[in-house]
Short mmCIF file of C-alpha atoms in Angstrom, two decimals:
data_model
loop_
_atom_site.label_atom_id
_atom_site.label_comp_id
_atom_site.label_asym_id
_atom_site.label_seq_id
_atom_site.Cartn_x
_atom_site.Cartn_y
_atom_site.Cartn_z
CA UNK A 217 -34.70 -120.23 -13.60
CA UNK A 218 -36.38 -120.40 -10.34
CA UNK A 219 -34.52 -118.65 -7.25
CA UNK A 220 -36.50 -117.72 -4.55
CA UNK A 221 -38.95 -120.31 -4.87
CA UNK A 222 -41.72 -118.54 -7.52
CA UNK A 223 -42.10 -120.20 -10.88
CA UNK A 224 -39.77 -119.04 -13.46
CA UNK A 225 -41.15 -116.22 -16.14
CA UNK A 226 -41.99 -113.96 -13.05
CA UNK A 227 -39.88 -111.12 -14.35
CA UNK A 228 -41.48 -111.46 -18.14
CA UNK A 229 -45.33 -112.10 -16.30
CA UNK A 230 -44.58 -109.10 -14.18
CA UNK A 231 -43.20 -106.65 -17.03
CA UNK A 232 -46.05 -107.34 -19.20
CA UNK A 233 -48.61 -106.73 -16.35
CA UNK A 234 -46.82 -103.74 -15.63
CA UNK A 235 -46.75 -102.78 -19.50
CA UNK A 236 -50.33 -103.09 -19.68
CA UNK A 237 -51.25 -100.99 -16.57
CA UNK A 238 -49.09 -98.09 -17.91
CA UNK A 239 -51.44 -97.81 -21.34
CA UNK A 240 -54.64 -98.41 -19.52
CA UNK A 241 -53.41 -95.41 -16.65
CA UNK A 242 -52.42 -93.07 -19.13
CA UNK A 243 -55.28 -93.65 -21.60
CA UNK A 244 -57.92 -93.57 -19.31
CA UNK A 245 -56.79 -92.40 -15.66
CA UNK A 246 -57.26 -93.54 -12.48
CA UNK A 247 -60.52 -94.49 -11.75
CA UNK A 248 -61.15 -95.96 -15.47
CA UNK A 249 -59.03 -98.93 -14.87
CA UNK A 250 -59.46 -101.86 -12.83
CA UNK A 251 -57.49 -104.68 -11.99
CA UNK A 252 -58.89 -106.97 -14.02
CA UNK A 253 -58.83 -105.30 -17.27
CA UNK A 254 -54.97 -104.68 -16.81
CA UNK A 255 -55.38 -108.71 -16.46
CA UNK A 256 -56.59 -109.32 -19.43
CA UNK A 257 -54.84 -107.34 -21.58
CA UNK A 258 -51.81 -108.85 -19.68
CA UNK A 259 -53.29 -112.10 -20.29
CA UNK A 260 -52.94 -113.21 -16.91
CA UNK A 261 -54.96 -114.21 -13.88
CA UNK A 262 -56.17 -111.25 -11.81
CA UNK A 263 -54.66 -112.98 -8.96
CA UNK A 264 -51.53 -112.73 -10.60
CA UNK A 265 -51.65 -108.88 -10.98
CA UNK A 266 -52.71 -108.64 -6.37
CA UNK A 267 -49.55 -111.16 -6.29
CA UNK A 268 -46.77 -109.27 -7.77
CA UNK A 269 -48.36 -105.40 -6.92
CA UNK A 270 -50.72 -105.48 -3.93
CA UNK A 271 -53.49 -103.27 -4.86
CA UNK A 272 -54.50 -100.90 -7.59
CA UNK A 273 -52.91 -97.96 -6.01
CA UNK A 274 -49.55 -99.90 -5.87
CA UNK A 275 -49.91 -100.84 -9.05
CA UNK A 276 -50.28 -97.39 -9.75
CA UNK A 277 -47.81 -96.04 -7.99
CA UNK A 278 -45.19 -98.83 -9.57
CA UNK A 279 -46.23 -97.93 -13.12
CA UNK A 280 -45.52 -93.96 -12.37
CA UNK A 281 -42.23 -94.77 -10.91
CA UNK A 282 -41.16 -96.69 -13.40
CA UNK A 283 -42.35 -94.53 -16.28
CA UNK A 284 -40.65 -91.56 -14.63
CA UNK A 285 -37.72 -92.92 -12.64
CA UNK A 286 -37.97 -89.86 -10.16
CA UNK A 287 -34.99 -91.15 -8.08
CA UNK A 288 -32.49 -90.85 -11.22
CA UNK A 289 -33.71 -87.74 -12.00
CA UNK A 290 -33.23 -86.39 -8.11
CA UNK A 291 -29.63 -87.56 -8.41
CA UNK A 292 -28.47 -86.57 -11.66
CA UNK A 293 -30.23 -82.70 -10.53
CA UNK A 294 -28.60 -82.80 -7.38
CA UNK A 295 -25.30 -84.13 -8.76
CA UNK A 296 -24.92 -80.10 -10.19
CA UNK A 297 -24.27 -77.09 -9.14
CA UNK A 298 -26.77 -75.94 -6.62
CA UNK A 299 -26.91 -72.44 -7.90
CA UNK A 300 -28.25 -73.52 -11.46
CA UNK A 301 -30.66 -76.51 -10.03
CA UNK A 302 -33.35 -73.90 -10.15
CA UNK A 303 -33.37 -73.76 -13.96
CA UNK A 304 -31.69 -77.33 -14.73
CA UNK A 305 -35.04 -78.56 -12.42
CA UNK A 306 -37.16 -76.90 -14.52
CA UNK A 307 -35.18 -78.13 -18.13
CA UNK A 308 -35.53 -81.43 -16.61
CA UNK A 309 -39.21 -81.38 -15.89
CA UNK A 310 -40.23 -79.89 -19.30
CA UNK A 311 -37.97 -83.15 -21.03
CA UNK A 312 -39.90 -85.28 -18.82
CA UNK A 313 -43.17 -84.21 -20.00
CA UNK A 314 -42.56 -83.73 -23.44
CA UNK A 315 -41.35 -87.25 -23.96
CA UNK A 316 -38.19 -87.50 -22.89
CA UNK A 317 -38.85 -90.34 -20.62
CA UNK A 318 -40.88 -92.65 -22.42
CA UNK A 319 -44.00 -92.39 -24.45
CA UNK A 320 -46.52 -92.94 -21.58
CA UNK A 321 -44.55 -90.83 -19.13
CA UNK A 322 -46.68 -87.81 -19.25
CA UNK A 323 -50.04 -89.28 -19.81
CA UNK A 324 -49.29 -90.62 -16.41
CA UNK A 325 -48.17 -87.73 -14.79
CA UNK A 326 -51.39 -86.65 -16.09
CA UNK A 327 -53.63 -88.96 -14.13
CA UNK A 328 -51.32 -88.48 -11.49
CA UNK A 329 -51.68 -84.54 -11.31
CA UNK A 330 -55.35 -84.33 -12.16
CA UNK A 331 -56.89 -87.46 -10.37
CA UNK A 332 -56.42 -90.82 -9.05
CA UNK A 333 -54.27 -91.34 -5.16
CA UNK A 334 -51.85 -88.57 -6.15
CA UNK A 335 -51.51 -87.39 -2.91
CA UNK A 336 -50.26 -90.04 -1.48
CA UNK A 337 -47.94 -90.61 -3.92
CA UNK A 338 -46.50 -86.84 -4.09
CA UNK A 339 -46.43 -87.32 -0.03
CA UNK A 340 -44.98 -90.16 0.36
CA UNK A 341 -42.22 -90.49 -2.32
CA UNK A 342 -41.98 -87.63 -4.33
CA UNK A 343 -41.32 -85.12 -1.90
CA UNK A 344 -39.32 -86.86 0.79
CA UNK A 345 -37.03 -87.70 -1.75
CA UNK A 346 -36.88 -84.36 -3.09
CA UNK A 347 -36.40 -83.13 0.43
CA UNK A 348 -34.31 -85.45 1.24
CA UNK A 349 -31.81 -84.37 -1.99
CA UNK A 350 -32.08 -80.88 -0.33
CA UNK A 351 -31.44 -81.80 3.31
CA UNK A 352 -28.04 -83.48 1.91
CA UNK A 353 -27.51 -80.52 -0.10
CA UNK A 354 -27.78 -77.04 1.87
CA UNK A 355 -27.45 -78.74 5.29
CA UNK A 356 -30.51 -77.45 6.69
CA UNK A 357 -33.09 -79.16 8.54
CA UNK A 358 -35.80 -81.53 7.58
CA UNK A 359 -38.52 -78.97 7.88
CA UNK A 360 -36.79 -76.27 6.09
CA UNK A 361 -36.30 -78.88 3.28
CA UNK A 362 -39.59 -80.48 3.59
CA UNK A 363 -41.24 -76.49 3.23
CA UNK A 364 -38.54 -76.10 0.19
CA UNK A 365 -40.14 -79.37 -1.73
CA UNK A 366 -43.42 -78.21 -0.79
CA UNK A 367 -42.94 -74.66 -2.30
CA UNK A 368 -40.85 -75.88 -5.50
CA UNK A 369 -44.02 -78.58 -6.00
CA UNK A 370 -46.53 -75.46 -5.43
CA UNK A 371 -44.57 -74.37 -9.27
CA UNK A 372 -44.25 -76.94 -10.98
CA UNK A 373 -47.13 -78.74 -10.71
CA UNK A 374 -48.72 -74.97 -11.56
CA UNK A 375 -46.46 -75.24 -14.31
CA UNK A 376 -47.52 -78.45 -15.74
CA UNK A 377 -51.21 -78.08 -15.28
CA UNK A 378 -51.06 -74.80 -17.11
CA UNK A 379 -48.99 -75.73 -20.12
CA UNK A 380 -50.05 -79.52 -20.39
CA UNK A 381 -53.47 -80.47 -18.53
CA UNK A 382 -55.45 -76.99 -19.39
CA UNK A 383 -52.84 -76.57 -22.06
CA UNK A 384 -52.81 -72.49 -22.08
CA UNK A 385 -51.74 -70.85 -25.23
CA UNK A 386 -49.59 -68.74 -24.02
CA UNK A 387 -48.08 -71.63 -21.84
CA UNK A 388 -48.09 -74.17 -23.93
CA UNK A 389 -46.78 -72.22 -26.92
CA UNK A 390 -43.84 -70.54 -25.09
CA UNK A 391 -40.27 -72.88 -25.75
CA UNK A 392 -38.84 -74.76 -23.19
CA UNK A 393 -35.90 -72.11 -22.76
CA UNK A 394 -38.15 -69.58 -22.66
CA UNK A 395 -40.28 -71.35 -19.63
CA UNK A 396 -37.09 -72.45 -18.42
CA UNK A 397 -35.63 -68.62 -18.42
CA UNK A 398 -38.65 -67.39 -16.34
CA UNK A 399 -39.75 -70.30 -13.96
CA UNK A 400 -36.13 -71.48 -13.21
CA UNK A 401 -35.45 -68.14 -11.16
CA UNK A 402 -38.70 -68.88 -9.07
CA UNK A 403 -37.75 -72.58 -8.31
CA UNK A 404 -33.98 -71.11 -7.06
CA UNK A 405 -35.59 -69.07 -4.90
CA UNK A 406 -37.70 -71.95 -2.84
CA UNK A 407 -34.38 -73.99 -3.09
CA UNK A 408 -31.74 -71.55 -1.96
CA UNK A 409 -33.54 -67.90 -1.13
CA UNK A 410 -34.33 -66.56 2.39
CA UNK A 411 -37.71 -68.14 3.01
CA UNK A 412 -39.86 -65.94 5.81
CA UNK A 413 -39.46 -66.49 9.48
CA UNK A 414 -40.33 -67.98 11.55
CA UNK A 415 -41.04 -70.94 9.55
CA UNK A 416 -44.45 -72.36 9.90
CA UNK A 417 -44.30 -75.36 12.84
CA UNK A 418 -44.63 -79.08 12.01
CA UNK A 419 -48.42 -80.49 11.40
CA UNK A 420 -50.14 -76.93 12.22
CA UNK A 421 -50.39 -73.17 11.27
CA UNK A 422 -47.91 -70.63 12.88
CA UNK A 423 -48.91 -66.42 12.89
CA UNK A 424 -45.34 -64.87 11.62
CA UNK B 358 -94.41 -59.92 -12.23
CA UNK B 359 -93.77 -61.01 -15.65
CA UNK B 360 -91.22 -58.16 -17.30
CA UNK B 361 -90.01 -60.37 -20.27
CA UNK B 362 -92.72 -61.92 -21.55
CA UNK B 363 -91.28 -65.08 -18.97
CA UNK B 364 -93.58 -66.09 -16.17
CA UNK B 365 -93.02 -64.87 -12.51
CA UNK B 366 -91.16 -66.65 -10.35
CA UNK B 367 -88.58 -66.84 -12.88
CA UNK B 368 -85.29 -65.01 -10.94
CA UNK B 369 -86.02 -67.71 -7.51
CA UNK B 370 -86.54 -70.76 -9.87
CA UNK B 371 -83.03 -69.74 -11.30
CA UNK B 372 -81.65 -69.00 -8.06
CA UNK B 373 -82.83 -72.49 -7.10
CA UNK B 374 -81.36 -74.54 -9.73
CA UNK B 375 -78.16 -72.45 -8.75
CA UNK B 376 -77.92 -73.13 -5.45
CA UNK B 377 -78.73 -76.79 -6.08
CA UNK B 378 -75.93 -77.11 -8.86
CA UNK B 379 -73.41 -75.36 -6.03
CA UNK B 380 -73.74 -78.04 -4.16
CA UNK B 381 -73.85 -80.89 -6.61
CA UNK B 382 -70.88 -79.76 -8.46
CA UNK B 383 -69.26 -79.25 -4.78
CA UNK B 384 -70.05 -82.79 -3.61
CA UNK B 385 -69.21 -84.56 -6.82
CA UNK B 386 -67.38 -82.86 -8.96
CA UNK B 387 -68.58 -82.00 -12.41
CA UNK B 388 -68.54 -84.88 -14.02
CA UNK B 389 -70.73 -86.85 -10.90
CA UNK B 390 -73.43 -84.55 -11.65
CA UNK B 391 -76.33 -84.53 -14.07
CA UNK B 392 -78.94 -81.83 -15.32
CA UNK B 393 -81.35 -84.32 -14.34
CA UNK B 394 -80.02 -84.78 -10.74
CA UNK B 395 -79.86 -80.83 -10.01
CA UNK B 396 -83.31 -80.68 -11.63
CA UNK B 397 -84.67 -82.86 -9.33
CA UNK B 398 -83.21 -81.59 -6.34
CA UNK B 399 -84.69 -77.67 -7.46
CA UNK B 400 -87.76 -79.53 -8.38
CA UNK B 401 -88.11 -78.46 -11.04
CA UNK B 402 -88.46 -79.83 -15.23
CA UNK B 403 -85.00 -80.54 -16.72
CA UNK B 404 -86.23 -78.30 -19.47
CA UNK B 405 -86.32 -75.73 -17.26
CA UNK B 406 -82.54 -76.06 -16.57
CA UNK B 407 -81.52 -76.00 -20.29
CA UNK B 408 -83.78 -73.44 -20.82
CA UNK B 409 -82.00 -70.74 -18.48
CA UNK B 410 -78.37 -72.04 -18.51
CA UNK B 411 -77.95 -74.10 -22.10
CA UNK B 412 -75.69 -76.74 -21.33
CA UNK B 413 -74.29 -78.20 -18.55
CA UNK B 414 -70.79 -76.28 -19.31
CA UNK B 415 -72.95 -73.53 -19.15
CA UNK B 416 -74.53 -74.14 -15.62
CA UNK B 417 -71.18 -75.15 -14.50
CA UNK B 418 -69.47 -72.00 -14.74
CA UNK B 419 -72.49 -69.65 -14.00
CA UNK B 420 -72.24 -71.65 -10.57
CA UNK B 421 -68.09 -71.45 -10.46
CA UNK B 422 -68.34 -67.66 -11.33
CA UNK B 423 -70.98 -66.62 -8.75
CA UNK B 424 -69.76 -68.57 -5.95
CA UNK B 425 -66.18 -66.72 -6.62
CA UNK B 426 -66.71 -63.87 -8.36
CA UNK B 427 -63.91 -63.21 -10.30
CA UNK B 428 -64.49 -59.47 -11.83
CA UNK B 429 -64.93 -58.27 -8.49
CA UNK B 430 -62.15 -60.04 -7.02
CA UNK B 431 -59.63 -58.35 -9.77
CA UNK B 432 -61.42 -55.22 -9.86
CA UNK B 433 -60.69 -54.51 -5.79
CA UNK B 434 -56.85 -56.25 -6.22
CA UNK B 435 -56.29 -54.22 -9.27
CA UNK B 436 -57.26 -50.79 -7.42
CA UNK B 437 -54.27 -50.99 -5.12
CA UNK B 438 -50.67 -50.12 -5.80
CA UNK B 439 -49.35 -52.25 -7.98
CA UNK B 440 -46.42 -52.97 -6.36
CA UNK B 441 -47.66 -54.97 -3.53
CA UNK B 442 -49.96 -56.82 -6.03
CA UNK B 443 -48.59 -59.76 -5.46
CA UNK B 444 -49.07 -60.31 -2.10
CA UNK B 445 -52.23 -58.83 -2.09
CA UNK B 446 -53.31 -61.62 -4.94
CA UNK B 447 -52.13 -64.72 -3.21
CA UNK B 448 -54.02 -63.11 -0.08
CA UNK B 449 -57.23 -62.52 -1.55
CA UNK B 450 -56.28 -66.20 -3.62
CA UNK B 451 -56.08 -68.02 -0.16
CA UNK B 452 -59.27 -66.25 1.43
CA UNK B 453 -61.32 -67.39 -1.37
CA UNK B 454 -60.23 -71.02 -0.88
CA UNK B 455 -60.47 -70.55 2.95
CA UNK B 456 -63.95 -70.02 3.08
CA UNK B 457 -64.25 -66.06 2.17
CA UNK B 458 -66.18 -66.43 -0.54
CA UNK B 459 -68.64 -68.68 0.57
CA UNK B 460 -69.26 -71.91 2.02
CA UNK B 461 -69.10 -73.92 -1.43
CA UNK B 462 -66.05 -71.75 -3.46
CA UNK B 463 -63.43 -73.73 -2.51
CA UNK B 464 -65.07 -77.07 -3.31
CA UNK B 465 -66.15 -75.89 -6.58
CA UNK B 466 -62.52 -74.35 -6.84
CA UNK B 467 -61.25 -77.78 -6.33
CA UNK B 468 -63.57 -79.12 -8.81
CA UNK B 469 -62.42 -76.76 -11.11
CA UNK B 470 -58.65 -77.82 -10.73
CA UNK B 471 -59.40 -81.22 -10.80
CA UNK B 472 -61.67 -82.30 -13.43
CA UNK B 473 -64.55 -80.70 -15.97
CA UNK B 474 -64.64 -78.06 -18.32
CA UNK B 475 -61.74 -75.91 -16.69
CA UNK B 476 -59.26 -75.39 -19.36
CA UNK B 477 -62.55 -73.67 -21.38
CA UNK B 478 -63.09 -71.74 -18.17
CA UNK B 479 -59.94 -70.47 -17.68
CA UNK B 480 -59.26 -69.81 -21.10
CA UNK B 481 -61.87 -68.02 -21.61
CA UNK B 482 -62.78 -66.16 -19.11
CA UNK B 483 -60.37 -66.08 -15.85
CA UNK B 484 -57.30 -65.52 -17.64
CA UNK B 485 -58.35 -62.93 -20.39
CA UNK B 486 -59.79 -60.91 -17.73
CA UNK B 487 -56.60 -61.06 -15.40
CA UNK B 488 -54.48 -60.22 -18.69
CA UNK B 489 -57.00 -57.39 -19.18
CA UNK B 490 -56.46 -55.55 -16.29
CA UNK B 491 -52.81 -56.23 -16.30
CA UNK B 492 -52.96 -53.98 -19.94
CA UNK B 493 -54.65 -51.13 -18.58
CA UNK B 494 -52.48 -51.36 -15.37
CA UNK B 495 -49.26 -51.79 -17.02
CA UNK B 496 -49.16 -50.19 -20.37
CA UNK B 497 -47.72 -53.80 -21.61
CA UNK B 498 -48.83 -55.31 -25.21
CA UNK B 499 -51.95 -57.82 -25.18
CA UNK B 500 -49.29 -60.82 -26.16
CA UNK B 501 -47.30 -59.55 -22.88
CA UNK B 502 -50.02 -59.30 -20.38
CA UNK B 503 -51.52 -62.90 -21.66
CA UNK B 504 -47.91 -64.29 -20.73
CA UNK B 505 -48.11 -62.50 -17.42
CA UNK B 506 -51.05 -63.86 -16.53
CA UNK B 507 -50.62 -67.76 -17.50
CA UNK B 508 -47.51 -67.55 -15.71
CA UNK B 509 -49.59 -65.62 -12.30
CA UNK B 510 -51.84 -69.08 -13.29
CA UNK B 511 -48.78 -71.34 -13.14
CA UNK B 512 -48.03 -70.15 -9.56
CA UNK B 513 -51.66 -69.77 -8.09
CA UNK B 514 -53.41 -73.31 -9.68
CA UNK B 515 -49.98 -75.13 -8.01
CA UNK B 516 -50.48 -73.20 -4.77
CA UNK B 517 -54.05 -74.48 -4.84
CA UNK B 518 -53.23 -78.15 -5.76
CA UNK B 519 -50.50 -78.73 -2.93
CA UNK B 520 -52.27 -76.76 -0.40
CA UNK B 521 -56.05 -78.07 -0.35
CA UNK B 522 -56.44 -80.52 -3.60
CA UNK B 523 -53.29 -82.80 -2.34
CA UNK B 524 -53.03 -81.03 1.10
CA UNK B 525 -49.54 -81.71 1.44
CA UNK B 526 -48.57 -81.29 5.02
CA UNK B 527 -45.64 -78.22 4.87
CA UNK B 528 -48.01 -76.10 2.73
CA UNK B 529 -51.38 -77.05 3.83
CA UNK B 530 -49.95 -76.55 7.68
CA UNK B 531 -48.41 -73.06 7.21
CA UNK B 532 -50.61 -70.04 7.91
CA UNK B 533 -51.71 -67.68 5.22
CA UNK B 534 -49.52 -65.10 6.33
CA UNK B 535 -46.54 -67.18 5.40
CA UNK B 536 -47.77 -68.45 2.32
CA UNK B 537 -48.30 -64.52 1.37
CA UNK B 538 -44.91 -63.33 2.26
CA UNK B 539 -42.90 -66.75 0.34
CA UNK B 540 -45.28 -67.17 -2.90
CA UNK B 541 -46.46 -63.01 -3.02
CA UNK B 542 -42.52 -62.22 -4.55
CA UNK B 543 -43.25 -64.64 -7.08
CA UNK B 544 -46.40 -63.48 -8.25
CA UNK B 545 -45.16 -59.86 -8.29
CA UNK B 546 -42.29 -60.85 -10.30
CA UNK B 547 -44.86 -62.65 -12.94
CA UNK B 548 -46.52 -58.95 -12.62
CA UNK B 549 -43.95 -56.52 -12.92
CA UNK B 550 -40.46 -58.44 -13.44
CA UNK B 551 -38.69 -58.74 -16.59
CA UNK B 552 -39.63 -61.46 -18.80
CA UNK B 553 -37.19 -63.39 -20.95
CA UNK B 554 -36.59 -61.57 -24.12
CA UNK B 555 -37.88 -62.46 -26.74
CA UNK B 556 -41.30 -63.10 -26.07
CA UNK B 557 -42.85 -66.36 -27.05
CA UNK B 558 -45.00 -65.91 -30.39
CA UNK B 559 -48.39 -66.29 -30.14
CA UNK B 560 -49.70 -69.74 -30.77
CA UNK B 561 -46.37 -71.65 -31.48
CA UNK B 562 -42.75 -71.99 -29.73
CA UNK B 563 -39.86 -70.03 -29.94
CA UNK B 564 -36.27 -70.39 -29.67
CA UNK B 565 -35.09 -67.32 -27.61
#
């Protein structure tokens, strides 16, 4: 059913291409996959794959955002009581990892923490949403919330190297709850504690 | 002077393949780098490289460990009071990355964080000897000061990613001073705080 003029199966084509680029990211990272072996497996041209997504990174960055969904996670969080985000962030994060959204979700936040055009991707989406959420929230300003993503990042992507990329025994073996119990009070801090001042100016360093 | 039966020349030959793995590693990261390539650059026989540092794990982390210098890093934090042992380790954490350690540490550092043979490094050797000093500092149980020290790891390897592996603007822009006095209560909570009780096990979850 053609609308806007492309040929109809777009959304199947598109879905499948995407399908494929989320195994071949999460098995082999970054830099092992190229556009035209996502093609193949897809079965489609790799003009096809540049049509619908651009360029690798795109395609990158679409199959991360669609295994993780970080925009229903931000609202759900920040749909709570801001007093308890600290350790619901944290619950929420663990789930995330561990499975709970979808079975390639954190072999791709894998390639996305340890490799690939992660910074971009953390700069550009993840934590201007994140500080946007907070902005809303606490009614401070954009740098004070951009700082606060910045500092609850610093943890838990500390957090998930440790327990999941090095995989730490005494990380990785803890529970959830237990991680949760001990981390959450850490990520309350960067969301609602005093933070030194005078905060650090835009773009360069400050000396307190 | 031969002392060990070894021909002389022996302690600048090593010092050259060293210094010329430093810098590989640095540039490329560990796995852009061959024995071969670092042989070739000391001129000197491969052989000669597996003959004084094994494998390339091997030469890896004699390079990571005498660009940073780890023991004598803890040894000077872990002389001071141990209340202000936070701050004092993100301090001496940021100076190492900034340059203080010398001109290839933080490049190796990143290499570390990012790719090769790092969970095997840390495991074994920069988190046993944090969790080491913590026991003789703090009278805590080996299980206790391993969980201290992951969780110091969780903070510090996440300070390192957002500041110089992904550079993210807020916390690669603040000064160190700043980054000390926001991220220093954290670690000395990890040090001295109250866990969650009861303690993960060792090697498997709990449910507190």
């Amino acid at each position: 059913m053609p609308r806007t003029g492309r040929r109809p199966g777009e959304a199947g084509t598109r879905a499948a291409i995407l399908a494929a680029a989320r195994d071949a990211f999460a098995a082999r990272g970054y830099d092992g996959v190229s556009i035209r072996q996502v093609a193949s497996v897809a079965a489609v041209d790799p003009a096809l794959v540049h049509h619908y997504f651009g360029s690798k990174v795109e395609l990158f960055r679409t199959a991360v955002r669609t295994a993780v969904d970080p925009e229903g996670l931000l609202s759900d969080l920040f749909a709570g009581d801001v007093d308890t985000l600290g350790e619901r962030m944290v619950a929420r994060f663990l789930e995330v990892w561990e499975g709970g959204a979808g079975a390639n979700a954190s072999a791709l936040l894998r390639t996305a923490v340890t490799g690939g055009p992660t910074a971009d991707l953390v700069r550009e989406a993840v934590l201007p949403a994140v500080a946007g959420e907070l902005l809303r929230r606490l009614g401070v300003d954009r740098r004070e919330a951009s700082l606060r993503a910045a500092l609850i990042a610093s943890q838990l992507s500390g957090l998930a190297t440790t327990r999941y990329v090095l995989a730490l025994p005494p990380m990785a073996g803890a529970s959830a709850e237990w991680v949760v119990a001990v981390v959450g009070p850490t990520i309350q801090r960067y969301v609602t504690g005093e933070l030194p001042r005078p905060l650090p100016a835009d773009g360069g360093a400050t000396t307190p």
